[in-house]
């Protein structure tokens, strides 16, 4: 997932939940770039994601939710 960088942000917190309710979300990552690949999600399970921007002044509120799911990895075998 990617998002627009927030001016002044030093890092971002990525949160997810199976429900479209940030109160049920758990923080799954802290990153410094405006992108994250959720490789820990089970394949095929839809999750809702939120991002919070963080700097020395504190942490923002939740972003708007965005949903997504991890797709299975396809292996190509050449013979």
Short mmCIF file of C-alpha atoms in Angstrom, two decimals, residues 13-17 21-27 49-53 59-65:
data_model
loop_
_atom_site.label_atom_id
_atom_site.label_comp_id
_atom_site.label_asym_id
_atom_site.label_seq_id
_atom_site.Cartn_x
_atom_site.Cartn_y
_atom_site.Cartn_z
CA UNK A 13 2.38 3.79 11.90
CA UNK A 14 0.42 1.24 9.88
CA UNK A 15 -2.69 -0.27 11.51
CA UNK A 16 -5.03 -3.03 10.31
CA UNK A 17 -8.28 -4.76 11.24
CA UNK A 21 -13.51 0.25 12.49
CA UNK A 22 -10.23 1.80 13.64
CA UNK A 23 -11.08 1.00 17.28
CA UNK A 24 -10.50 -2.68 16.51
CA UNK A 25 -7.24 -2.03 14.63
CA UNK A 26 -3.80 -3.19 15.75
CA UNK A 27 -0.53 -1.49 14.89
CA UNK A 49 -5.71 -0.38 6.86
CA UNK A 50 -5.08 3.02 8.46
CA UNK A 51 -1.97 5.16 8.70
CA UNK A 52 -0.89 7.64 11.37
CA UNK A 53 1.87 10.21 10.78
CA UNK A 59 1.08 11.30 16.38
CA UNK A 60 -1.78 12.22 14.06
CA UNK A 61 -5.22 10.66 14.09
CA UNK A 62 -6.11 7.77 11.82
CA UNK A 63 -6.25 8.26 8.07
CA UNK A 64 -9.34 7.19 6.17
CA UNK A 65 -9.50 3.40 5.84
#
